[in-house]
Amino acid sequence: MAEFTKGLENLQEAIIACQQASTAVATASTTEAVQARSALTGVLTSLNEVSDKFFIKTMMSVPPTKACRTEAAAVATLVAEQKWASLPAAVEKLEKATKALVTKAKMDGTTIT
Amino acid sequence: MATSEVYYMNARSESPQTGLVAKMLTVFEAAGLDRLIKPGDLVAIKIHCGEWNNTAYLRPVFPRALADRIKELGGRPFVCDTTTLTYQPYASRATELDLKITAERNGFSSAVLGCPFICADGFIGTADYRVDIPAGYLLKEAYIAQAIAAADVLICLTHFKGHPLGVIGGAIKNLGIGCQSKRGKHNVHLGGHPKYSVANAAIWHPENFKGKAGMEDWKILEDCCAYGLFRVDDNTIHWDRAKCTSCMGCLGVMAPRGLFEFPQENFAATDVSIADGALGAVIAVGKDKCGFINLAIDVTPRCDCVNFADMPIVPNLGVFASKDPVAIDMACLDKVRESHGVPGSIADDFDLLEPGTRKFETVAALVHGLSEETQINTGALNGLGNREYVLIETEPQAMKRHVFALDQRPIGERFRETFLKFPPFPYERHDGQGFLRKQEVDTEFIKAWHGNGGNAEVTGSTGAAE
């Protein structure tokens, strides 16, 4: 099996974006940045936990990991540009995408063939 | 290079003769499949009856209309499907009893079909006929469902869609898996094969089992195997892999839990075997006694063998008929590639909406590295058929051929006397107008009125039942 799949690639990009955002909000003092810290920590934990799941090696992982990548990139951009007012909504979307990914990674009810 | 004929009509409909049932019957005749049938011939119509709660399988009206046409030709049709492997923990078609119950729930019964619906491989799936396949690329024998092998003519009526293992599910798959007995399906899925079986291709990680205490649903690890090959102790799991039959029942349980590293080689080799199994089915019935109809409608990414149906990935594409299962699948695949993807579908998730994209091997295949052409290429190599084809667009038949078949007289002839005896219109009421209504209202006003609340004139007597 290809070692590097599209789902894993998306996931790694999402993790990198979340780490960048997490590092930046750790030193910011605005209310929105402070609120985002624990959310981003939770997201990173979840993304790292799914990274070695079988699901990530399947084609089915591509859409939900792409969604996480997109939302993580949006959060990282807002943090980099210090657009704090828009941050809570973006973090919420990232949490929702991450939750969807974690649920799908369990592959409940998935028939392989 | 040999070229096969594939007869085709698109999916648009605006009249009785261009409805999809009419088009199916039209290409059936255009391709000469009607001429395969002699009076008295037993004709197997092989369909996929759909797994429990799947909703994308072909509507029963399609095999019904085909069975009616076959009866007109003097044939004795029966509609059939075969038992499945125990490929998922909650399989609903693994025995004849379960298959018939599921099929009936999905609308396939003799009352609906106008002919028997039967399980072609017996109660457990071991009623079959062994054939040699010397030209097989991987398989050298096949076990074909008994009722199909015993038929004088086989018409594969196939819903063309994707498949997580086979990548595409067309005529070749309908033959190569669907027409095999359960024993034959074990063969096609390479049970017992020294290299490609699940037992030999999967990498087993029992060390990833964290103990019963750490896994609330540990019992499914034992219960996913119909052969009882997994045993769970308090902190360990054991697999008697020497006896594994590659039924696939454990894959969806073990792989997500990290206990299997996935047997991609099994999948790739199975795609080859499907086409070899298909050749076996054609040999069993007779190459000049097999016809194929593909309906590329509701083109879902996953097969009808799953308990759900996702949005179609492309719009309805049309109906196809041919004597060549390789050519017909290639024609359908080409149409899918030429088509736009459906917005909001999984094709959209993968940015595959543009025409010219290879959609199935991305949106349907479970794992990377599978090809949407393996079945077709193997079928061309083993002599099942030709991947080169000429697509023949077929003209609609006369409208009268496709109206209500039981009485083709116009309604004036049919109902004039009956309506005199039992007039459905109450001429005797309201000066011949029949019903109590206002004489005129402002229909232009109401088109744009967005108010709320009732009209004062609405209140009053509620009337009485007559």
Coordinates of C-alpha atoms in Angstrom, one line a residue, chain B residues 48-433:
Chain B
H48 CA -28.6 -7.8 -7.6
C49 CA -31.6 -7.7 -5.2
G50 CA -29.9 -5.3 -2.9
E51 CA -28.7 -5.7 0.7
W52 CA -31.0 -4.9 3.7
N53 CA -31.9 -1.1 3.5
N54 CA -30.0 -0.4 0.4
T55 CA -32.1 1.8 -1.9
A56 CA -30.2 2.1 -5.1
Y57 CA -30.7 -1.4 -6.5
L58 CA -32.7 -1.7 -9.8
R59 CA -36.4 -1.1 -9.3
P60 CA -38.4 -4.4 -9.6
V61 CA -40.2 -3.0 -12.6
F62 CA -37.1 -3.6 -14.8
P63 CA -36.9 -7.4 -14.3
R64 CA -40.6 -7.6 -14.4
A65 CA -40.9 -6.0 -17.8
L66 CA -38.0 -8.1 -19.0
A67 CA -39.7 -11.3 -17.7
D68 CA -42.9 -10.3 -19.4
R69 CA -41.1 -9.9 -22.7
I70 CA -39.4 -13.2 -22.3
K71 CA -42.7 -14.9 -21.8
E72 CA -44.0 -13.3 -25.0
L73 CA -41.0 -15.0 -26.7
G74 CA -42.1 -18.3 -25.3
G75 CA -39.3 -18.5 -22.7
R76 CA -39.7 -19.5 -19.1
P77 CA -38.0 -16.7 -17.1
F78 CA -37.0 -16.7 -13.5
V79 CA -35.3 -13.9 -11.6
C80 CA -32.5 -14.9 -9.4
D81 CA -29.7 -13.9 -7.1
T82 CA -27.2 -15.9 -5.1
T83 CA -26.2 -16.2 -1.4
T84 CA -23.3 -14.0 -0.3
L85 CA -20.2 -14.7 1.7
T86 CA -20.5 -13.6 5.3
Y87 CA -18.7 -10.4 4.2
Q88 CA -20.0 -8.2 7.1
P89 CA -21.2 -9.0 10.6
Y90 CA -24.8 -8.2 9.8
A91 CA -25.1 -9.7 6.3
S92 CA -28.7 -10.2 5.2
R93 CA -28.3 -12.5 2.1
A94 CA -26.0 -15.2 3.4
T95 CA -28.6 -18.0 3.2
E96 CA -31.4 -18.7 0.8
L97 CA -33.9 -17.9 3.5
D98 CA -32.3 -14.5 4.3
L99 CA -31.8 -13.8 0.7
K100 CA -35.4 -14.3 -0.2
I101 CA -36.7 -12.3 2.8
T102 CA -34.4 -9.4 1.9
A103 CA -35.2 -9.6 -1.8
E104 CA -38.9 -9.7 -1.0
R105 CA -38.6 -6.7 1.3
N106 CA -36.9 -4.9 -1.6
G107 CA -39.8 -5.8 -3.9
F108 CA -38.6 -8.9 -5.6
S109 CA -41.3 -11.6 -5.2
S110 CA -43.1 -13.7 -7.7
A111 CA -46.2 -11.6 -7.3
V112 CA -44.3 -8.5 -8.4
L113 CA -42.0 -10.2 -11.0
G114 CA -44.7 -12.3 -12.7
C115 CA -42.3 -15.2 -12.4
P116 CA -40.4 -17.0 -9.6
F117 CA -37.6 -15.3 -7.7
I118 CA -35.2 -18.0 -6.7
C119 CA -31.9 -18.3 -4.9
A120 CA -29.7 -19.8 -7.5
D121 CA -27.2 -21.6 -5.3
G122 CA -29.3 -23.4 -2.7
F123 CA -29.9 -22.9 1.0
I124 CA -26.3 -22.4 2.2
G125 CA -24.8 -21.7 -1.2
T126 CA -23.3 -25.0 -2.2
A127 CA -25.6 -26.0 -5.0
D128 CA -23.3 -25.4 -7.9
Y129 CA -21.6 -26.6 -11.1
R130 CA -17.8 -26.7 -11.4
V131 CA -16.3 -25.6 -14.6
D132 CA -12.6 -25.6 -15.7
I133 CA -11.2 -22.2 -16.9
P134 CA -8.0 -23.1 -18.7
A135 CA -7.8 -19.5 -20.1
G136 CA -8.2 -17.9 -16.7
Y137 CA -5.5 -15.4 -15.7
L138 CA -5.5 -16.5 -12.1
L139 CA -8.5 -18.8 -11.5
K140 CA -8.5 -22.1 -13.3
E141 CA -11.9 -23.3 -12.1
A142 CA -15.1 -21.7 -11.0
Y143 CA -18.2 -22.9 -9.2
I144 CA -21.3 -21.5 -10.8
A145 CA -24.7 -21.3 -9.1
Q146 CA -26.7 -24.4 -10.1
A147 CA -29.8 -22.7 -11.3
I148 CA -27.8 -20.4 -13.5
A149 CA -25.7 -23.2 -14.9
A150 CA -28.9 -25.2 -15.6
A151 CA -30.6 -22.3 -17.5
D152 CA -30.8 -22.4 -21.2
V153 CA -30.2 -18.6 -21.4
L154 CA -28.7 -16.1 -19.0
I155 CA -29.6 -12.4 -19.1
C156 CA -27.5 -10.4 -16.7
L157 CA -29.6 -7.3 -15.8
T158 CA -27.0 -5.2 -14.1
H159 CA -27.1 -1.9 -12.1
F160 CA -23.9 -0.2 -13.1
K161 CA -22.2 1.4 -10.1
G162 CA -19.0 1.5 -8.1
H163 CA -17.7 -1.1 -5.7
P164 CA -15.2 -0.7 -2.8
L165 CA -13.3 -3.9 -3.8
G166 CA -14.0 -4.4 -7.4
V167 CA -13.9 -0.6 -8.1
I168 CA -16.7 -1.0 -10.7
G169 CA -19.8 -3.2 -10.4
G170 CA -21.0 -4.0 -13.9
A171 CA -21.8 -7.1 -16.0
I172 CA -18.4 -8.7 -15.3
K173 CA -19.0 -8.5 -11.5
N174 CA -22.7 -9.6 -11.9
L175 CA -21.2 -12.7 -13.6
G176 CA -17.9 -13.1 -11.7
I177 CA -19.3 -12.7 -8.2
G178 CA -23.1 -12.7 -8.6
C179 CA -23.3 -15.9 -10.7
Q180 CA -20.9 -17.8 -8.5
S181 CA -22.2 -20.0 -5.7
K182 CA -21.0 -19.2 -2.2
R183 CA -18.3 -21.8 -2.8
G184 CA -17.5 -20.0 -6.0
K185 CA -17.3 -16.7 -4.2
H186 CA -14.7 -18.1 -1.8
N187 CA -12.8 -19.1 -4.8
V188 CA -13.0 -15.6 -6.4
H189 CA -12.1 -14.0 -3.1
L190 CA -9.0 -16.3 -3.1
G191 CA -9.8 -18.2 0.1
G192 CA -7.0 -20.6 0.8
H193 CA -4.7 -19.0 -1.8
P194 CA -1.0 -19.2 -0.7
K195 CA -0.3 -15.6 -1.5
Y196 CA -3.5 -13.6 -2.1
S197 CA -5.9 -15.0 0.6
V198 CA -6.8 -12.7 3.5
A199 CA -4.9 -15.1 5.7
N200 CA -1.7 -14.8 3.8
A201 CA -2.0 -11.2 2.5
A202 CA -3.0 -9.5 5.7
I203 CA -0.5 -8.5 8.4
W204 CA -1.8 -9.6 11.8
H205 CA -1.3 -7.3 14.8
P206 CA -2.6 -9.1 17.8
E207 CA -0.4 -6.9 20.0
N208 CA -2.8 -4.0 19.3
F209 CA -5.5 -5.8 21.3
K210 CA -5.6 -4.0 24.6
G211 CA -7.6 -6.6 26.5
K212 CA -11.3 -7.2 27.1
A213 CA -11.3 -4.5 29.8
G214 CA -10.1 -1.9 27.3
M215 CA -12.6 -2.8 24.6
E216 CA -16.3 -2.7 25.5
D217 CA -17.3 -4.4 22.2
W218 CA -14.6 -7.1 22.3
K219 CA -17.1 -9.8 21.5
I220 CA -17.5 -8.7 17.9
L221 CA -13.9 -9.8 17.4
E222 CA -15.0 -13.4 17.8
D223 CA -18.5 -12.9 16.4
C224 CA -17.4 -11.4 13.1
C225 CA -16.1 -14.8 11.9
A226 CA -18.8 -17.3 10.7
Y227 CA -16.1 -20.0 10.9
G228 CA -15.2 -19.3 14.6
L229 CA -11.5 -18.6 13.8
F230 CA -11.0 -15.9 16.4
R231 CA -10.7 -16.5 20.1
V232 CA -10.4 -13.6 22.6
D233 CA -8.9 -14.2 26.1
D234 CA -8.7 -11.6 28.8
N235 CA -5.6 -10.0 27.2
T236 CA -4.9 -11.8 24.0
I237 CA -6.6 -12.6 20.7
H238 CA -5.9 -15.6 18.6
W239 CA -6.6 -16.3 14.9
D240 CA -6.6 -19.7 13.4
R241 CA -5.6 -18.2 10.1
A242 CA -4.8 -21.5 8.4
K243 CA -8.5 -22.1 8.1
C244 CA -9.4 -18.6 6.9
T245 CA -11.7 -18.7 3.9
S246 CA -11.3 -15.1 2.9
C247 CA -15.1 -14.5 3.5
M248 CA -14.2 -10.8 4.3
G249 CA -16.4 -10.8 7.4
C250 CA -13.5 -9.8 9.7
L251 CA -12.0 -7.0 7.6
G252 CA -14.4 -4.3 8.6
V253 CA -14.0 -5.2 12.2
M254 CA -10.2 -5.9 12.5
A255 CA -8.8 -3.3 10.3
P256 CA -10.4 -0.2 12.0
R257 CA -9.2 -1.6 15.3
G258 CA -5.6 -1.9 14.1
L259 CA -5.6 -5.7 14.3
F260 CA -5.1 -6.1 10.5
E261 CA -2.8 -4.3 8.2
F262 CA -4.8 -4.3 5.1
P263 CA -4.5 -7.0 2.5
Q264 CA -4.4 -4.7 -0.6
E265 CA -2.9 -7.6 -2.6
N266 CA -6.0 -9.6 -1.9
F267 CA -8.2 -6.8 -3.4
A268 CA -6.0 -6.4 -6.5
A269 CA -5.9 -10.1 -7.1
T270 CA -9.7 -10.4 -6.5
D271 CA -10.3 -7.9 -9.2
V272 CA -8.6 -10.2 -11.6
S273 CA -10.5 -13.2 -10.2
I274 CA -13.8 -11.6 -10.8
A275 CA -13.2 -11.6 -14.5
D276 CA -12.0 -15.2 -14.4
G277 CA -15.1 -16.2 -12.5
A278 CA -17.2 -14.3 -15.1
L279 CA -15.6 -16.4 -17.8
G280 CA -16.5 -19.5 -15.8
A281 CA -20.2 -18.4 -15.7
V282 CA -20.3 -17.8 -19.4
I283 CA -18.7 -21.2 -20.1
A284 CA -21.2 -22.9 -17.9
V285 CA -24.2 -21.4 -19.7
G286 CA -22.7 -21.1 -23.2
K287 CA -21.1 -18.0 -24.7
D288 CA -23.8 -17.7 -27.3
K289 CA -26.5 -18.0 -24.7
C290 CA -25.6 -15.0 -22.6
G291 CA -26.9 -11.5 -22.9
F292 CA -26.1 -8.4 -20.9
I293 CA -28.1 -5.3 -20.1
N294 CA -26.5 -2.5 -18.0
L295 CA -28.6 0.2 -16.5
A296 CA -26.3 3.2 -15.7
I297 CA -28.8 4.9 -13.5
D298 CA -28.4 5.8 -9.8
V299 CA -24.7 5.4 -10.3
T300 CA -23.7 5.1 -6.7
P301 CA -20.1 4.9 -5.5
R302 CA -20.7 1.8 -3.4
C303 CA -22.3 -1.4 -4.5
D304 CA -25.9 -2.5 -3.7
C305 CA -24.3 -4.9 -1.3
V306 CA -24.0 -2.3 1.4
N307 CA -26.8 -1.3 3.8
F308 CA -27.2 2.2 2.4
A309 CA -26.8 4.1 -0.8
D310 CA -24.9 7.3 -1.2
M311 CA -25.8 10.0 -3.7
P312 CA -25.0 9.1 -7.3
I313 CA -21.7 10.4 -8.6
V314 CA -22.9 11.2 -12.1
P315 CA -26.3 11.9 -13.6
N316 CA -28.3 9.0 -15.0
L317 CA -26.4 7.9 -18.2
G318 CA -28.7 5.5 -19.9
V319 CA -29.3 1.9 -20.8
F320 CA -26.9 -0.5 -22.6
A321 CA -27.2 -4.0 -24.1
S322 CA -24.6 -6.3 -25.6
K323 CA -23.6 -9.9 -26.0
D324 CA -20.2 -8.9 -24.7
P325 CA -19.8 -8.3 -20.9
V326 CA -16.4 -6.7 -21.3
A327 CA -17.5 -4.3 -24.0
I328 CA -20.6 -3.3 -22.2
D329 CA -18.7 -2.5 -19.0
M330 CA -16.1 -0.5 -21.0
A331 CA -18.9 1.5 -22.7
C332 CA -20.5 2.3 -19.3
L333 CA -17.1 3.2 -17.8
D334 CA -16.4 5.5 -20.7
K335 CA -19.7 7.2 -20.2
V336 CA -19.0 7.8 -16.5
R337 CA -15.6 9.3 -17.4
E338 CA -17.2 11.6 -20.0
S339 CA -19.8 12.8 -17.6
H340 CA -19.8 15.7 -15.2
G341 CA -19.9 14.6 -11.6
V342 CA -22.9 15.4 -9.4
P343 CA -22.4 18.5 -7.2
G344 CA -22.6 17.5 -3.5
S345 CA -21.7 13.9 -4.2
I346 CA -18.5 12.2 -3.2
A347 CA -17.2 13.1 -6.6
D348 CA -17.4 16.7 -5.5
D349 CA -15.6 15.8 -2.3
F350 CA -12.7 14.6 -4.4
D351 CA -12.9 17.5 -7.0
L352 CA -13.9 15.1 -9.7
L353 CA -16.8 17.1 -11.2
E354 CA -15.1 17.7 -14.6
P355 CA -15.7 15.4 -17.5
G356 CA -12.7 13.3 -18.5
T357 CA -11.8 12.1 -15.0
R358 CA -11.4 8.6 -13.8
K359 CA -13.9 8.7 -11.0
F360 CA -14.4 5.2 -9.6
E361 CA -10.9 4.3 -8.6
T362 CA -10.9 7.4 -6.5
V363 CA -14.4 7.6 -5.1
A364 CA -15.4 3.9 -5.0
A365 CA -12.2 1.9 -4.3
L366 CA -11.6 1.5 -0.6
V367 CA -7.8 1.8 -0.9
H368 CA -5.4 3.5 -3.2
G369 CA -3.7 1.6 -6.0
L370 CA -6.7 -0.3 -7.4
S371 CA -7.7 0.3 -11.1
E372 CA -11.1 0.7 -12.5
E373 CA -10.0 -1.3 -15.5
T374 CA -8.6 -4.4 -13.9
Q375 CA -11.8 -6.5 -14.4
I376 CA -12.1 -5.2 -18.0
N377 CA -8.5 -5.8 -18.9
T378 CA -8.6 -9.3 -17.4
G379 CA -11.8 -10.1 -19.3
A380 CA -10.1 -9.0 -22.5
L381 CA -7.0 -11.1 -21.8
N382 CA -8.9 -14.3 -20.8
G383 CA -11.2 -14.2 -23.8
L384 CA -14.4 -13.2 -22.0
G385 CA -14.8 -10.3 -24.4
N386 CA -13.4 -7.3 -26.1
R387 CA -12.6 -3.9 -24.6
E388 CA -13.0 -2.3 -28.1
Y389 CA -16.6 -1.6 -29.0
V390 CA -18.8 0.3 -31.3
L391 CA -21.6 2.2 -29.5
I392 CA -24.8 2.0 -31.5
E393 CA -27.4 4.6 -30.6
T394 CA -30.7 3.0 -30.9
E395 CA -34.0 4.6 -32.0
P396 CA -37.1 4.4 -29.8
Q397 CA -39.8 1.8 -30.8
A398 CA -43.4 2.6 -31.6
M399 CA -45.3 4.2 -28.6
K400 CA -48.0 1.5 -28.7
R401 CA -45.4 -1.1 -27.7
H402 CA -44.9 0.5 -24.4
V403 CA -48.3 1.4 -23.1
F404 CA -50.5 -0.5 -20.6
A405 CA -49.9 -4.1 -21.9
L406 CA -53.0 -5.8 -20.5
D407 CA -55.5 -3.9 -22.6
Q408 CA -54.2 -1.7 -25.3
R409 CA -57.6 -0.3 -26.4
P410 CA -58.0 3.5 -25.9
I411 CA -59.9 4.5 -22.8
G412 CA -63.0 5.4 -24.7
E413 CA -63.4 1.8 -25.8
R414 CA -62.4 0.4 -22.4
F415 CA -64.5 2.4 -20.1
R416 CA -67.5 3.9 -21.9
E417 CA -70.0 1.2 -20.9
T418 CA -68.5 0.9 -17.4
F419 CA -68.8 4.6 -16.7
L420 CA -72.4 4.6 -17.9
K421 CA -73.1 1.9 -15.3
F422 CA -70.9 3.4 -12.5
P423 CA -70.5 7.1 -13.4
P424 CA -67.6 8.5 -11.4
F425 CA -68.7 12.1 -12.1
P426 CA -71.8 13.4 -10.2
Y427 CA -73.6 15.1 -13.1
E428 CA -76.8 15.2 -11.0
R429 CA -75.3 17.7 -8.5
H430 CA -74.9 21.5 -8.7
D431 CA -76.6 22.0 -12.1
G432 CA -74.3 19.4 -13.7
Q433 CA -71.1 21.0 -12.4

